[in-house]
Amino acid sequence: MSDAPRYSAEHVLRYDYRRSLGPVLARFFTELRDQKILGTQAPDGRVFVPPVEYDPETGEALDELIEVGPAGTVTSWAWVHEPRAQHPFDRPFAWALIQLDGATTSLVHAVDADGPEAMKTGMRVKPRWSAERIGQIRDIECFEPEGA
Amino acid sequence: MRDVAILSFAQTPYKRRESERTEVQMVLSVVTDAVEKSGLPKSDIGFTCSGSSDYLAGQSFAFVGAIDGLGAWPPIAESHVEMDGAWALYEAWIKIQTGMCNTALAFSFGRASMGSLPETLNMQLDPYTLGPLGIDSISMAALQARAWLDQDNHTERQMAEVAVRSRKNALNNPDAQLKGDFEVEKLLSEPYLIEPLHKHDCPPITDGANAVVIAAADAVPSGANPVWIRGIDHRIEPHQPGFRDLTQSPSTKLAGEKAGATRLDIAELHAPFTHQELILRDALGLDDDVRINPSGGALAANPMMVAGLTRMGEACREIWAGRAKRALAHATSGHCLQQNLVCVLEGD
Amino acid sequence: MSEEKSEVKAIVTPTKLVYQFSAIGSHAEFLKAISEGKLVGERCPSCKKVYCPPRGICPRCGVETPEKVDIDDKGTVTTYCIVRVPSENIDLKLPYCAANILLDRSDMPIMALIQECPAEDVRIGMRVEAIWAPEEDWGPTMENIRYFRPIDEPDVPTEEMGDWY
Amino acid sequence: MAERCAVIGVGQTRHESKRIDVSQVGLVREAALRALEDAELSWTDIDAVVIGKAPDLFEGVMMPELFLADALGCSGKPMLRVHTAGSVGGSTAIVAASLVEAGVHERVLTVSYEKQSESNAMWALTIRMPFQQGIVAGAGGFFAPLIRSYMRRSKAPEDTGIRVALKDRLNALKNPYAHLKFPDVDFDQIASSPMLWDPIRYLETCPSSDGACAMVLSSEKPAKQASKTPAWVHATSMRTEPTMFAGRDQVNPQAGKDAAKDLYAKAGITDPRKQIDCAEIYVPFSWFEPMWLENLGFAPEGEGWKMTYEGATALDGDMPINMSGGVLSSNPIGASGMLRFAEAANQVRGEAGEHQVDGAKVALGHAYGGGSQYFSMWIVGAEPR
């Protein structure tokens, strides 16, 4: 056993990564800035949101983008009672999987609701847009219950 | 295929914080121990493969220093996967199948206590549409748990029962971190961590290292107690949680079929969250007479990058103790059971 | 056309992870010694070689190294380079000489700065000594040794540098 | 070995300092698709994928293979992620070959990449842990003293490094994928380029690139059915030693010598300079060419520089080295090793284009990493062995 004093220090790994997007994500984020949500349509009609450059099942290239939503249906959700520093809100909120109208798949995002009792699988939600949109996933500030 | 057996397993005691030994000292201790127990001289080990993650250590090339714990002199045939040690074992098994070596060592290590693991694991997500949301690993698992609860009248009680059984089983595991007799009612009355997950549904944060030595049939030393790898396979699924049915684990099912996961006495499932055990049991078609996680599983100790390979070790322990003849060991990687490995083990 | 109408081609994703790093075992003991102005190493029980800074193990033999050895703050340059390019995270005036220095009584070189002589005058085999920061600035870091400087001793012939030549 | 293995498809991206036209997904797909097209296969023909890259901190994604899996058609398939420092591109190819040689899979896609422009490699490589001291930055500061040791030991003429760089930079002009191309490059331009980490000059060092490389490896039957000539894997080898220990020879590391010895024994090579037609070796700083020529046994110790000097390593020499322009011309770190292995394969397939060595039948691909401590290498041939 060591009798040395304990040397302990914070180590911070911080970097602002700059990510180039390629054609599909570039269009997705560009349109998001204009409050439009795009998905990738496969030849058999499946629509992937967020959009992908390829079929996640087969790897085949896909390039047809169509508009979906903006509203959708919650397919699963989780209530955050005590947000972490990285979370989008500093008050309790929900994470949800949201199947936007016209999409085959679900998107992960935050839902601002009054409490866990206000959340339900199958509920309808719509996006609340950020005031300052720069072309990124957080241009959607969150989703909120339809009619709220 | 060559018959290959696990000869030995070694681990550090799994704990919340390993404050006495550095990573390299942890590696040295488990490697020395595993090699000694294998009955093979160290110089006979034909291939070495390790599993670890730079992000756990907070620096690039963190695995390079671990070499220092191997006594890699003269130089050794060696490789590394940025994955759980279970996949290091898979690569080692492959190497023996090529015939290029007859024995191999696989080891893994992780010191998750250095960082904030749920936030570190955010870095595992698609960096364009998922990572920037700031979602953590427990929240991701909670989305999966809700989807599971929404199905077939599943209940939080079933999940709590998994926690209670795991931590009770862990009472028999001297190296486990979380153990004890808990009551389902009491657990369910405690507040949610991320609803619908309670604290008991989630794994502890753990530091640890482990190692196994494997050998082809013709290289098993006399006096050894080999546990044969009857099948091993792994599969991956799409990354986006919303692109999959989170209540199913088709990759586990497929890997289980390929590995021949039938006629089992026990199964060591790498299920960091309670509901994931239930999804995995379903995927593998494990009925009630298969004992699940006699070690306590990942709910009793979950050293990142190490917990998967631990399942193989724990399955071997059951076989060595004569409590099982044929066992399944499973490892998972990524969020919401994205990637899964199944290994079927059998005593001599 | 206004700027915001241009296509979004890239996103910036800030990342910040906070770790708590603790020095353990030999590393902590080394830091304690250096914060008192001393260098300590460890001898391998198997190959008898001495490591400073120590790591608690001998990488060659793969065994623990419990025996402590006091190390001198003088040594010999085994090789070096002259850095003429600036880089992030390092704040030193260019050009400077970074040398591999084999400390007396240790068997493995450390990398350190050579100052108080033109970088071009540094030679393989040159004898050097540590220049420590003022004692009040000492902390648990190798940075207590600000740099090494030449001393008036004959160069070590390369044939006597054994493995490191 | 249970099964023979061959390279039946090779693909790589354009290498540039910033591939801002693609995402990480697009980058790996570009290389993978070219390898699939070269092999005349589609995603569904692939049984498993092995992916390699250098530190995750470069792109800021932990285990990025998890999100890249979809893009590489991995759904429902096995995927492995290899990381062995700078040698990773080579060891990734070796792991992929092992899957075939083990008889576990018939066709394996292997991909390696780096998109360094998402961050800054110098930052990622110079992260200081608490209580550590920062003296030199990046790989140059680490390797320059070793080069100085080599110069002293071998008494090589001081312009050896310049000659290597000139040869590689001229070769790069024949490679459509190469990152750095200096159409008017000559001896004086390299000699007068600034010293960075003396004795390493700017034009004697590698760039920082975005890029990817991919190969399709297959067992014997698909290889014999392929319409293009396959490159048969004759032998692979990997060796590792600790970064530092008392008495370690960092200039001519034992791990490299042992790997080469093992490799030649497996491939039936007794005189590498005679029996190997050309080699792509991992030379991030020009002086490493003579150092590795010795380490690989192409020249006696202390005499590697003579091969450079005599022109033996030129494209028209008797032992062409780094026909593609090498790491000095393109360096997407995680892919750099695989690019060496792929170039060796393309040479024996007769698919190397303008930098084809006439009649190359046996070629060596080589990679190293860490503090010259990880080595991976393979020998490929136009005929099965």
JSON list of C-alpha atoms in Angstrom, two decimals, chain B residues 181-346:
[
{"chain": "B", "resi": 181, "resn": "ASP", "atom": "CA", "xyz": [-30.96, -9.10, -0.45]},
{"chain": "B", "resi": 182, "resn": "PHE", "atom": "CA", "xyz": [-33.42, -6.57, -1.75]},
{"chain": "B", "resi": 183, "resn": "GLU", "atom": "CA", "xyz": [-37.20, -6.53, -1.82]},
{"chain": "B", "resi": 184, "resn": "VAL", "atom": "CA", "xyz": [-39.06, -5.85, -5.02]},
{"chain": "B", "resi": 185, "resn": "GLU", "atom": "CA", "xyz": [-41.67, -3.71, -3.27]},
{"chain": "B", "resi": 186, "resn": "LYS", "atom": "CA", "xyz": [-39.08, -1.52, -1.65]},
{"chain": "B", "resi": 187, "resn": "LEU", "atom": "CA", "xyz": [-37.13, -1.06, -4.88]},
{"chain": "B", "resi": 188, "resn": "LEU", "atom": "CA", "xyz": [-40.28, -0.13, -6.75]},
{"chain": "B", "resi": 189, "resn": "SER", "atom": "CA", "xyz": [-41.15, 2.49, -4.16]},
{"chain": "B", "resi": 190, "resn": "GLU", "atom": "CA", "xyz": [-37.91, 4.36, -4.75]},
{"chain": "B", "resi": 191, "resn": "PRO", "atom": "CA", "xyz": [-37.79, 7.35, -7.10]},
{"chain": "B", "resi": 192, "resn": "TYR", "atom": "CA", "xyz": [-37.04, 6.99, -10.78]},
{"chain": "B", "resi": 193, "resn": "LEU", "atom": "CA", "xyz": [-33.61, 7.74, -12.14]},
{"chain": "B", "resi": 194, "resn": "ILE", "atom": "CA", "xyz": [-34.79, 8.26, -15.70]},
{"chain": "B", "resi": 195, "resn": "GLU", "atom": "CA", "xyz": [-38.39, 7.10, -15.84]},
{"chain": "B", "resi": 196, "resn": "PRO", "atom": "CA", "xyz": [-39.21, 4.22, -16.32]},
{"chain": "B", "resi": 197, "resn": "LEU", "atom": "CA", "xyz": [-35.77, 3.20, -15.03]},
{"chain": "B", "resi": 198, "resn": "HIS", "atom": "CA", "xyz": [-35.10, 3.13, -11.33]},
{"chain": "B", "resi": 199, "resn": "LYS", "atom": "CA", "xyz": [-31.59, 3.09, -10.02]},
{"chain": "B", "resi": 200, "resn": "HIS", "atom": "CA", "xyz": [-31.86, -0.66, -9.51]},
{"chain": "B", "resi": 201, "resn": "ASP", "atom": "CA", "xyz": [-32.57, -1.12, -13.23]},
{"chain": "B", "resi": 202, "resn": "CYS", "atom": "CA", "xyz": [-29.18, 0.36, -14.09]},
{"chain": "B", "resi": 203, "resn": "PRO", "atom": "CA", "xyz": [-25.66, -1.00, -13.83]},
{"chain": "B", "resi": 204, "resn": "PRO", "atom": "CA", "xyz": [-23.09, 0.35, -11.40]},
{"chain": "B", "resi": 205, "resn": "ILE", "atom": "CA", "xyz": [-19.99, 2.15, -12.65]},
{"chain": "B", "resi": 206, "resn": "THR", "atom": "CA", "xyz": [-17.07, -0.20, -12.27]},
{"chain": "B", "resi": 207, "resn": "ASP", "atom": "CA", "xyz": [-13.30, -0.37, -12.66]},
{"chain": "B", "resi": 208, "resn": "GLY", "atom": "CA", "xyz": [-11.76, -3.66, -13.61]},
{"chain": "B", "resi": 209, "resn": "ALA", "atom": "CA", "xyz": [-9.70, -5.89, -15.85]},
{"chain": "B", "resi": 210, "resn": "ASN", "atom": "CA", "xyz": [-9.84, -9.53, -16.84]},
{"chain": "B", "resi": 211, "resn": "ALA", "atom": "CA", "xyz": [-8.07, -12.12, -18.98]},
{"chain": "B", "resi": 212, "resn": "VAL", "atom": "CA", "xyz": [-8.65, -15.57, -20.46]},
{"chain": "B", "resi": 213, "resn": "VAL", "atom": "CA", "xyz": [-6.30, -18.08, -22.01]},
{"chain": "B", "resi": 214, "resn": "ILE", "atom": "CA", "xyz": [-7.59, -20.32, -24.79]},
{"chain": "B", "resi": 215, "resn": "ALA", "atom": "CA", "xyz": [-6.02, -23.25, -26.59]},
{"chain": "B", "resi": 216, "resn": "ALA", "atom": "CA", "xyz": [-6.69, -25.61, -29.46]},
{"chain": "B", "resi": 217, "resn": "ALA", "atom": "CA", "xyz": [-7.42, -29.22, -28.44]},
{"chain": "B", "resi": 218, "resn": "ASP", "atom": "CA", "xyz": [-3.91, -30.42, -29.29]},
{"chain": "B", "resi": 219, "resn": "ALA", "atom": "CA", "xyz": [-2.36, -27.66, -27.17]},
{"chain": "B", "resi": 220, "resn": "VAL", "atom": "CA", "xyz": [-4.39, -28.21, -24.00]},
{"chain": "B", "resi": 221, "resn": "PRO", "atom": "CA", "xyz": [-1.85, -29.09, -21.30]},
{"chain": "B", "resi": 222, "resn": "SER", "atom": "CA", "xyz": [-2.36, -32.24, -19.26]},
{"chain": "B", "resi": 223, "resn": "GLY", "atom": "CA", "xyz": [-4.12, -31.57, -15.99]},
{"chain": "B", "resi": 224, "resn": "ALA", "atom": "CA", "xyz": [-6.08, -28.69, -17.48]},
{"chain": "B", "resi": 225, "resn": "ASN", "atom": "CA", "xyz": [-9.82, -28.39, -17.10]},
{"chain": "B", "resi": 226, "resn": "PRO", "atom": "CA", "xyz": [-10.82, -27.15, -20.55]},
{"chain": "B", "resi": 227, "resn": "VAL", "atom": "CA", "xyz": [-14.17, -25.51, -21.26]},
{"chain": "B", "resi": 228, "resn": "TRP", "atom": "CA", "xyz": [-14.87, -25.95, -24.95]},
{"chain": "B", "resi": 229, "resn": "ILE", "atom": "CA", "xyz": [-16.07, -23.15, -27.17]},
{"chain": "B", "resi": 230, "resn": "ARG", "atom": "CA", "xyz": [-18.80, -25.00, -29.07]},
{"chain": "B", "resi": 231, "resn": "GLY", "atom": "CA", "xyz": [-19.90, -21.97, -31.03]},
{"chain": "B", "resi": 232, "resn": "ILE", "atom": "CA", "xyz": [-19.22, -18.25, -31.17]},
{"chain": "B", "resi": 233, "resn": "ASP", "atom": "CA", "xyz": [-20.86, -15.62, -33.35]},
{"chain": "B", "resi": 234, "resn": "HIS", "atom": "CA", "xyz": [-21.65, -11.92, -33.26]},
{"chain": "B", "resi": 235, "resn": "ARG", "atom": "CA", "xyz": [-23.94, -9.60, -35.19]},
{"chain": "B", "resi": 236, "resn": "ILE", "atom": "CA", "xyz": [-24.74, -5.91, -35.39]},
{"chain": "B", "resi": 237, "resn": "GLU", "atom": "CA", "xyz": [-27.95, -3.94, -36.06]},
{"chain": "B", "resi": 238, "resn": "PRO", "atom": "CA", "xyz": [-28.67, -0.47, -37.41]},
{"chain": "B", "resi": 239, "resn": "HIS", "atom": "CA", "xyz": [-27.47, 2.31, -35.14]},
{"chain": "B", "resi": 240, "resn": "GLN", "atom": "CA", "xyz": [-30.44, 4.68, -34.88]},
{"chain": "B", "resi": 241, "resn": "PRO", "atom": "CA", "xyz": [-32.71, 3.42, -32.09]},
{"chain": "B", "resi": 242, "resn": "GLY", "atom": "CA", "xyz": [-35.72, 4.63, -34.05]},
{"chain": "B", "resi": 243, "resn": "PHE", "atom": "CA", "xyz": [-34.78, 2.41, -36.99]},
{"chain": "B", "resi": 244, "resn": "ARG", "atom": "CA", "xyz": [-35.16, -0.77, -34.95]},
{"chain": "B", "resi": 245, "resn": "ASP", "atom": "CA", "xyz": [-37.77, -2.55, -32.89]},
{"chain": "B", "resi": 246, "resn": "LEU", "atom": "CA", "xyz": [-36.12, -1.93, -29.53]},
{"chain": "B", "resi": 247, "resn": "THR", "atom": "CA", "xyz": [-38.16, -4.64, -27.84]},
{"chain": "B", "resi": 248, "resn": "GLN", "atom": "CA", "xyz": [-36.44, -7.32, -29.89]},
{"chain": "B", "resi": 249, "resn": "SER", "atom": "CA", "xyz": [-32.83, -8.30, -30.33]},
{"chain": "B", "resi": 250, "resn": "PRO", "atom": "CA", "xyz": [-32.60, -9.90, -33.77]},
{"chain": "B", "resi": 251, "resn": "SER", "atom": "CA", "xyz": [-28.80, -9.73, -33.75]},
{"chain": "B", "resi": 252, "resn": "THR", "atom": "CA", "xyz": [-28.68, -11.75, -30.52]},
{"chain": "B", "resi": 253, "resn": "LYS", "atom": "CA", "xyz": [-31.19, -14.22, -31.93]},
{"chain": "B", "resi": 254, "resn": "LEU", "atom": "CA", "xyz": [-29.13, -14.70, -35.08]},
{"chain": "B", "resi": 255, "resn": "ALA", "atom": "CA", "xyz": [-25.83, -14.96, -33.20]},
{"chain": "B", "resi": 256, "resn": "GLY", "atom": "CA", "xyz": [-27.44, -17.47, -30.85]},
{"chain": "B", "resi": 257, "resn": "GLU", "atom": "CA", "xyz": [-28.62, -19.60, -33.77]},
{"chain": "B", "resi": 258, "resn": "LYS", "atom": "CA", "xyz": [-25.22, -19.50, -35.42]},
{"chain": "B", "resi": 259, "resn": "ALA", "atom": "CA", "xyz": [-23.48, -20.38, -32.15]},
{"chain": "B", "resi": 260, "resn": "GLY", "atom": "CA", "xyz": [-25.85, -23.28, -31.50]},
{"chain": "B", "resi": 261, "resn": "ALA", "atom": "CA", "xyz": [-27.38, -21.93, -28.29]},
{"chain": "B", "resi": 262, "resn": "THR", "atom": "CA", "xyz": [-29.51, -24.89, -27.25]},
{"chain": "B", "resi": 263, "resn": "ARG", "atom": "CA", "xyz": [-29.62, -27.39, -24.36]},
{"chain": "B", "resi": 264, "resn": "LEU", "atom": "CA", "xyz": [-28.26, -24.84, -21.90]},
{"chain": "B", "resi": 265, "resn": "ASP", "atom": "CA", "xyz": [-27.93, -25.12, -18.15]},
{"chain": "B", "resi": 266, "resn": "ILE", "atom": "CA", "xyz": [-27.03, -21.52, -17.51]},
{"chain": "B", "resi": 267, "resn": "ALA", "atom": "CA", "xyz": [-26.68, -18.26, -19.39]},
{"chain": "B", "resi": 268, "resn": "GLU", "atom": "CA", "xyz": [-24.48, -15.33, -18.49]},
{"chain": "B", "resi": 269, "resn": "LEU", "atom": "CA", "xyz": [-26.12, -12.40, -20.27]},
{"chain": "B", "resi": 270, "resn": "HIS", "atom": "CA", "xyz": [-24.43, -9.05, -20.61]},
{"chain": "B", "resi": 271, "resn": "ALA", "atom": "CA", "xyz": [-27.52, -7.00, -19.83]},
{"chain": "B", "resi": 272, "resn": "PRO", "atom": "CA", "xyz": [-26.52, -3.72, -18.20]},
{"chain": "B", "resi": 273, "resn": "PHE", "atom": "CA", "xyz": [-30.19, -2.79, -17.74]},
{"chain": "B", "resi": 274, "resn": "THR", "atom": "CA", "xyz": [-32.87, -5.04, -16.24]},
{"chain": "B", "resi": 275, "resn": "HIS", "atom": "CA", "xyz": [-35.24, -4.93, -19.22]},
{"chain": "B", "resi": 276, "resn": "GLN", "atom": "CA", "xyz": [-32.37, -5.89, -21.53]},
{"chain": "B", "resi": 277, "resn": "GLU", "atom": "CA", "xyz": [-32.03, -9.24, -19.76]},
{"chain": "B", "resi": 278, "resn": "LEU", "atom": "CA", "xyz": [-35.69, -9.91, -20.48]},
{"chain": "B", "resi": 279, "resn": "ILE", "atom": "CA", "xyz": [-35.28, -8.93, -24.14]},
{"chain": "B", "resi": 280, "resn": "LEU", "atom": "CA", "xyz": [-32.21, -11.14, -24.45]},
{"chain": "B", "resi": 281, "resn": "ARG", "atom": "CA", "xyz": [-33.89, -14.15, -22.83]},
{"chain": "B", "resi": 282, "resn": "ASP", "atom": "CA", "xyz": [-36.67, -13.81, -25.33]},
{"chain": "B", "resi": 283, "resn": "ALA", "atom": "CA", "xyz": [-34.30, -13.46, -28.28]},
{"chain": "B", "resi": 284, "resn": "LEU", "atom": "CA", "xyz": [-32.38, -16.55, -27.20]},
{"chain": "B", "resi": 285, "resn": "GLY", "atom": "CA", "xyz": [-35.52, -18.53, -26.35]},
{"chain": "B", "resi": 286, "resn": "LEU", "atom": "CA", "xyz": [-34.24, -19.26, -22.82]},
{"chain": "B", "resi": 287, "resn": "ASP", "atom": "CA", "xyz": [-36.89, -20.96, -20.78]},
{"chain": "B", "resi": 288, "resn": "ASP", "atom": "CA", "xyz": [-37.23, -20.96, -17.01]},
{"chain": "B", "resi": 289, "resn": "ASP", "atom": "CA", "xyz": [-34.99, -23.94, -16.36]},
{"chain": "B", "resi": 290, "resn": "VAL", "atom": "CA", "xyz": [-31.96, -22.07, -17.68]},
{"chain": "B", "resi": 291, "resn": "ARG", "atom": "CA", "xyz": [-30.34, -20.29, -14.73]},
{"chain": "B", "resi": 292, "resn": "ILE", "atom": "CA", "xyz": [-29.59, -16.68, -15.65]},
{"chain": "B", "resi": 293, "resn": "ASN", "atom": "CA", "xyz": [-26.55, -14.78, -14.46]},
{"chain": "B", "resi": 294, "resn": "PRO", "atom": "CA", "xyz": [-25.51, -16.84, -11.45]},
{"chain": "B", "resi": 295, "resn": "SER", "atom": "CA", "xyz": [-22.64, -14.33, -11.06]},
{"chain": "B", "resi": 296, "resn": "GLY", "atom": "CA", "xyz": [-25.03, -11.42, -10.67]},
{"chain": "B", "resi": 297, "resn": "GLY", "atom": "CA", "xyz": [-24.35, -10.22, -14.20]},
{"chain": "B", "resi": 298, "resn": "ALA", "atom": "CA", "xyz": [-23.71, -6.66, -15.31]},
{"chain": "B", "resi": 299, "resn": "LEU", "atom": "CA", "xyz": [-26.19, -5.35, -12.74]},
{"chain": "B", "resi": 300, "resn": "ALA", "atom": "CA", "xyz": [-23.77, -6.47, -10.04]},
{"chain": "B", "resi": 301, "resn": "ALA", "atom": "CA", "xyz": [-20.62, -5.13, -11.76]},
{"chain": "B", "resi": 302, "resn": "ASN", "atom": "CA", "xyz": [-20.30, -3.54, -15.18]},
{"chain": "B", "resi": 303, "resn": "PRO", "atom": "CA", "xyz": [-16.71, -2.66, -16.02]},
{"chain": "B", "resi": 304, "resn": "MET", "atom": "CA", "xyz": [-16.98, -1.07, -19.47]},
{"chain": "B", "resi": 305, "resn": "MET", "atom": "CA", "xyz": [-15.13, -3.01, -22.20]},
{"chain": "B", "resi": 306, "resn": "VAL", "atom": "CA", "xyz": [-14.61, -5.82, -19.67]},
{"chain": "B", "resi": 307, "resn": "ALA", "atom": "CA", "xyz": [-18.11, -6.93, -18.70]},
{"chain": "B", "resi": 308, "resn": "GLY", "atom": "CA", "xyz": [-18.71, -8.91, -21.90]},
{"chain": "B", "resi": 309, "resn": "LEU", "atom": "CA", "xyz": [-15.59, -11.04, -21.56]},
{"chain": "B", "resi": 310, "resn": "THR", "atom": "CA", "xyz": [-16.49, -11.46, -17.89]},
{"chain": "B", "resi": 311, "resn": "ARG", "atom": "CA", "xyz": [-19.59, -13.38, -18.97]},
{"chain": "B", "resi": 312, "resn": "MET", "atom": "CA", "xyz": [-17.37, -16.04, -20.59]},
{"chain": "B", "resi": 313, "resn": "GLY", "atom": "CA", "xyz": [-15.30, -16.23, -17.43]},
{"chain": "B", "resi": 314, "resn": "GLU", "atom": "CA", "xyz": [-18.35, -16.55, -15.20]},
{"chain": "B", "resi": 315, "resn": "ALA", "atom": "CA", "xyz": [-19.86, -19.23, -17.42]},
{"chain": "B", "resi": 316, "resn": "CYS", "atom": "CA", "xyz": [-16.58, -21.15, -17.14]},
{"chain": "B", "resi": 317, "resn": "ARG", "atom": "CA", "xyz": [-16.65, -20.80, -13.36]},
{"chain": "B", "resi": 318, "resn": "GLU", "atom": "CA", "xyz": [-20.07, -22.45, -13.24]},
{"chain": "B", "resi": 319, "resn": "ILE", "atom": "CA", "xyz": [-18.78, -25.30, -15.39]},
{"chain": "B", "resi": 320, "resn": "TRP", "atom": "CA", "xyz": [-15.56, -25.64, -13.40]},
{"chain": "B", "resi": 321, "resn": "ALA", "atom": "CA", "xyz": [-17.58, -25.75, -10.19]},
{"chain": "B", "resi": 322, "resn": "GLY", "atom": "CA", "xyz": [-19.68, -28.56, -11.63]},
{"chain": "B", "resi": 323, "resn": "ARG", "atom": "CA", "xyz": [-22.87, -26.51, -11.44]},
{"chain": "B", "resi": 324, "resn": "ALA", "atom": "CA", "xyz": [-23.37, -26.52, -15.19]},
{"chain": "B", "resi": 325, "resn": "LYS", "atom": "CA", "xyz": [-22.40, -28.64, -18.15]},
{"chain": "B", "resi": 326, "resn": "ARG", "atom": "CA", "xyz": [-23.33, -26.38, -21.01]},
{"chain": "B", "resi": 327, "resn": "ALA", "atom": "CA", "xyz": [-23.51, -22.60, -20.80]},
{"chain": "B", "resi": 328, "resn": "LEU", "atom": "CA", "xyz": [-24.16, -19.54, -22.87]},
{"chain": "B", "resi": 329, "resn": "ALA", "atom": "CA", "xyz": [-22.11, -16.36, -22.54]},
{"chain": "B", "resi": 330, "resn": "HIS", "atom": "CA", "xyz": [-23.29, -13.16, -24.19]},
{"chain": "B", "resi": 331, "resn": "ALA", "atom": "CA", "xyz": [-21.71, -9.75, -24.68]},
{"chain": "B", "resi": 332, "resn": "THR", "atom": "CA", "xyz": [-23.22, -6.51, -25.92]},
{"chain": "B", "resi": 333, "resn": "SER", "atom": "CA", "xyz": [-21.85, -3.26, -27.29]},
{"chain": "B", "resi": 334, "resn": "GLY", "atom": "CA", "xyz": [-23.34, 0.10, -28.14]},
{"chain": "B", "resi": 335, "resn": "HIS", "atom": "CA", "xyz": [-26.65, 1.59, -27.03]},
{"chain": "B", "resi": 336, "resn": "CYS", "atom": "CA", "xyz": [-29.84, -0.43, -26.66]},
{"chain": "B", "resi": 337, "resn": "LEU", "atom": "CA", "xyz": [-28.18, -3.76, -27.49]},
{"chain": "B", "resi": 338, "resn": "GLN", "atom": "CA", "xyz": [-26.94, -2.68, -30.93]},
{"chain": "B", "resi": 339, "resn": "GLN", "atom": "CA", "xyz": [-24.22, -5.31, -31.24]},
{"chain": "B", "resi": 340, "resn": "ASN", "atom": "CA", "xyz": [-24.26, -8.74, -29.66]},
{"chain": "B", "resi": 341, "resn": "LEU", "atom": "CA", "xyz": [-22.01, -11.75, -29.33]},
{"chain": "B", "resi": 342, "resn": "VAL", "atom": "CA", "xyz": [-23.03, -15.23, -28.24]},
{"chain": "B", "resi": 343, "resn": "CYS", "atom": "CA", "xyz": [-20.64, -17.97, -27.17]},
{"chain": "B", "resi": 344, "resn": "VAL", "atom": "CA", "xyz": [-21.67, -21.50, -26.24]},
{"chain": "B", "resi": 345, "resn": "LEU", "atom": "CA", "xyz": [-19.40, -23.24, -23.75]},
{"chain": "B", "resi": 346, "resn": "GLU", "atom": "CA", "xyz": [-19.31, -26.84, -22.62]}
]
